[in-house]
Amino acid sequence: MITCSKTYRDIPLSHRQPNHTGRCSRLHGHSWSITLTFESKELDDNGFVIDFGDLHFIEDWIDEHLDHATAVWENDPKLVKLNELENEGLIKLLAVPNASCEGIARYLHKTFDPIVRKRTDERVWIRSVYLQEDSKNSATYQSSD
C-alpha cells in the first residue's frame, strides 16, 4: 500500500455540542483544517496515488457545505430553531450524525470515500481524515479497510 495526503486549511465552520455542560453547548466557530490521506495498492500512469490537480470536486464540496456553515447534530433539540435561521438566510446549516470534531471527521470520511472510489474505479480510497479545530484540537478517523 502507498499513501499520499492533501490538506485543506482555514475553513470557517461553527458547531455546537448540545449535551455539553460547558461553553461548547453554545454555537462557536473554529478555523478548521482537513487532511485527507489517500491509499492505493498501485500508482497511476503518472506515478501518483491520486492526482492532486483532479481533486477540485473535494474543494467544491467543502466550499458548498462547510465554508461559513454551522454543523449540528441531526438530533439537536434546537434543530427546528436552527432550520428557521437557515430559512431566514442567517446560517448555512449542515446536520450530521455527530457534530464533535471526531464525529465530523467520521462524517467527512463517509462522505468523501465513496466519491473517491467511484472517480478512480475503486483504485483509490480514503485511508484517513485528520481534522483540526484551530491549531489546538484534532481528531482522526481511519477506515478499517
XYZ file of C-alpha atoms in Angstrom:
145
model
C 0.000 0.000 0.000
C 1.072 3.536 -0.686
C -0.469 6.776 0.564
C -0.417 10.495 -0.096
C -2.185 13.333 1.678
C -3.877 16.599 0.759
C -4.729 19.338 3.275
C -7.463 21.962 3.028
C -6.897 24.802 5.513
C -8.658 27.800 7.027
C -12.221 26.547 6.691
C -14.526 28.714 8.837
C -17.121 26.393 10.394
C -19.147 26.681 13.568
C -20.712 23.887 15.585
C -22.135 23.126 19.000
C -22.405 20.222 21.411
C -25.990 20.375 22.750
C -25.330 17.898 25.585
C -22.119 19.550 26.786
C -22.329 21.132 30.233
C -19.860 23.909 29.381
C -19.283 26.547 26.734
C -19.300 24.032 23.865
C -23.093 23.836 24.151
C -23.212 27.272 22.510
C -22.648 27.902 18.809
C -18.969 28.648 18.356
C -16.577 28.625 15.451
C -13.138 27.409 14.532
C -10.776 27.656 11.627
C -10.684 24.012 10.539
C -8.116 22.061 8.560
C -8.898 18.783 6.831
C -6.134 16.385 5.825
C -7.240 13.509 3.632
C -4.916 10.535 3.269
C -5.474 8.599 0.063
C -4.377 4.987 -0.296
C -3.884 2.643 -3.222
C -2.243 -0.667 -3.999
C -0.791 0.737 -7.213
C 0.244 4.056 -8.699
C -1.419 5.501 -11.793
C 0.333 6.062 -15.127
C 1.787 9.326 -13.794
C 3.229 7.621 -10.710
C 0.582 9.109 -8.396
C -1.726 7.566 -5.849
C -4.108 10.333 -6.922
C -3.560 13.469 -8.964
C -3.960 16.408 -6.571
C -4.956 18.565 -9.545
C -8.036 16.389 -10.078
C -9.409 16.935 -6.560
C -11.435 20.059 -7.361
C -14.609 18.138 -6.500
C -13.476 17.903 -2.865
C -12.681 21.592 -2.627
C -16.030 22.379 -4.274
C -17.836 20.171 -1.720
C -16.027 21.892 1.151
C -16.923 25.332 -0.220
C -20.560 24.367 -0.713
C -21.166 22.509 2.556
C -18.602 23.642 5.157
C -17.358 27.143 4.336
C -19.068 29.606 6.703
C -21.517 26.881 7.733
C -22.817 25.576 11.045
C -22.569 21.852 11.763
C -25.056 20.489 14.279
C -26.158 17.091 15.481
C -29.041 15.800 13.384
C -30.952 15.252 16.650
C -30.082 18.645 18.166
C -33.020 19.727 20.366
C -32.759 23.212 18.789
C -32.821 21.885 15.193
C -36.206 23.479 14.401
C -34.885 26.872 15.512
C -31.645 26.346 13.606
C -33.610 25.443 10.472
C -35.577 28.673 10.875
C -32.300 30.609 10.987
C -31.186 28.859 7.817
C -34.500 29.620 6.105
C -34.013 33.289 7.029
C -30.553 33.217 5.432
C -28.726 33.788 8.718
C -26.804 30.492 8.760
C -25.846 27.689 6.392
C -26.772 24.508 8.221
C -25.180 21.080 7.976
C -26.919 18.442 10.107
C -24.615 15.488 10.779
C -24.889 12.379 12.975
C -22.369 13.866 15.443
C -21.021 17.436 15.347
C -17.970 16.852 17.545
C -14.538 17.046 15.927
C -14.462 13.234 15.998
C -17.939 12.983 14.525
C -17.208 15.454 11.736
C -14.006 13.577 10.849
C -16.016 10.381 10.514
C -18.746 12.153 8.529
C -16.174 13.548 6.098
C -14.681 10.092 5.601
C -18.105 8.576 4.946
C -18.829 11.416 2.507
C -15.564 11.546 0.543
C -14.527 7.881 0.439
C -17.343 6.663 -1.866
C -16.800 9.616 -4.202
C -13.054 8.977 -4.462
C -13.603 5.259 -5.018
C -16.103 5.937 -7.801
C -13.926 8.552 -9.537
C -10.915 6.201 -9.513
C -12.757 2.984 -10.434
C -12.036 1.639 -6.923
C -8.241 2.071 -7.353
C -8.002 4.710 -4.595
C -9.792 5.127 -1.280
C -9.531 7.476 1.678
C -7.468 5.843 4.379
C -7.987 8.565 6.978
C -9.332 12.011 7.710
C -7.323 14.158 10.119
C -9.419 17.111 11.254
C -8.110 20.078 13.241
C -10.164 22.635 15.172
C -7.929 25.690 15.009
C -4.399 24.516 15.821
C -5.122 23.100 19.260
C -7.555 20.194 18.900
C -7.780 17.385 16.392
C -9.346 14.022 15.629
C -8.532 11.286 13.145
C -10.969 8.855 11.587
C -9.280 5.926 9.885
C -11.007 3.293 7.824
C -10.515 -0.338 8.720
C -10.044 -1.435 5.078
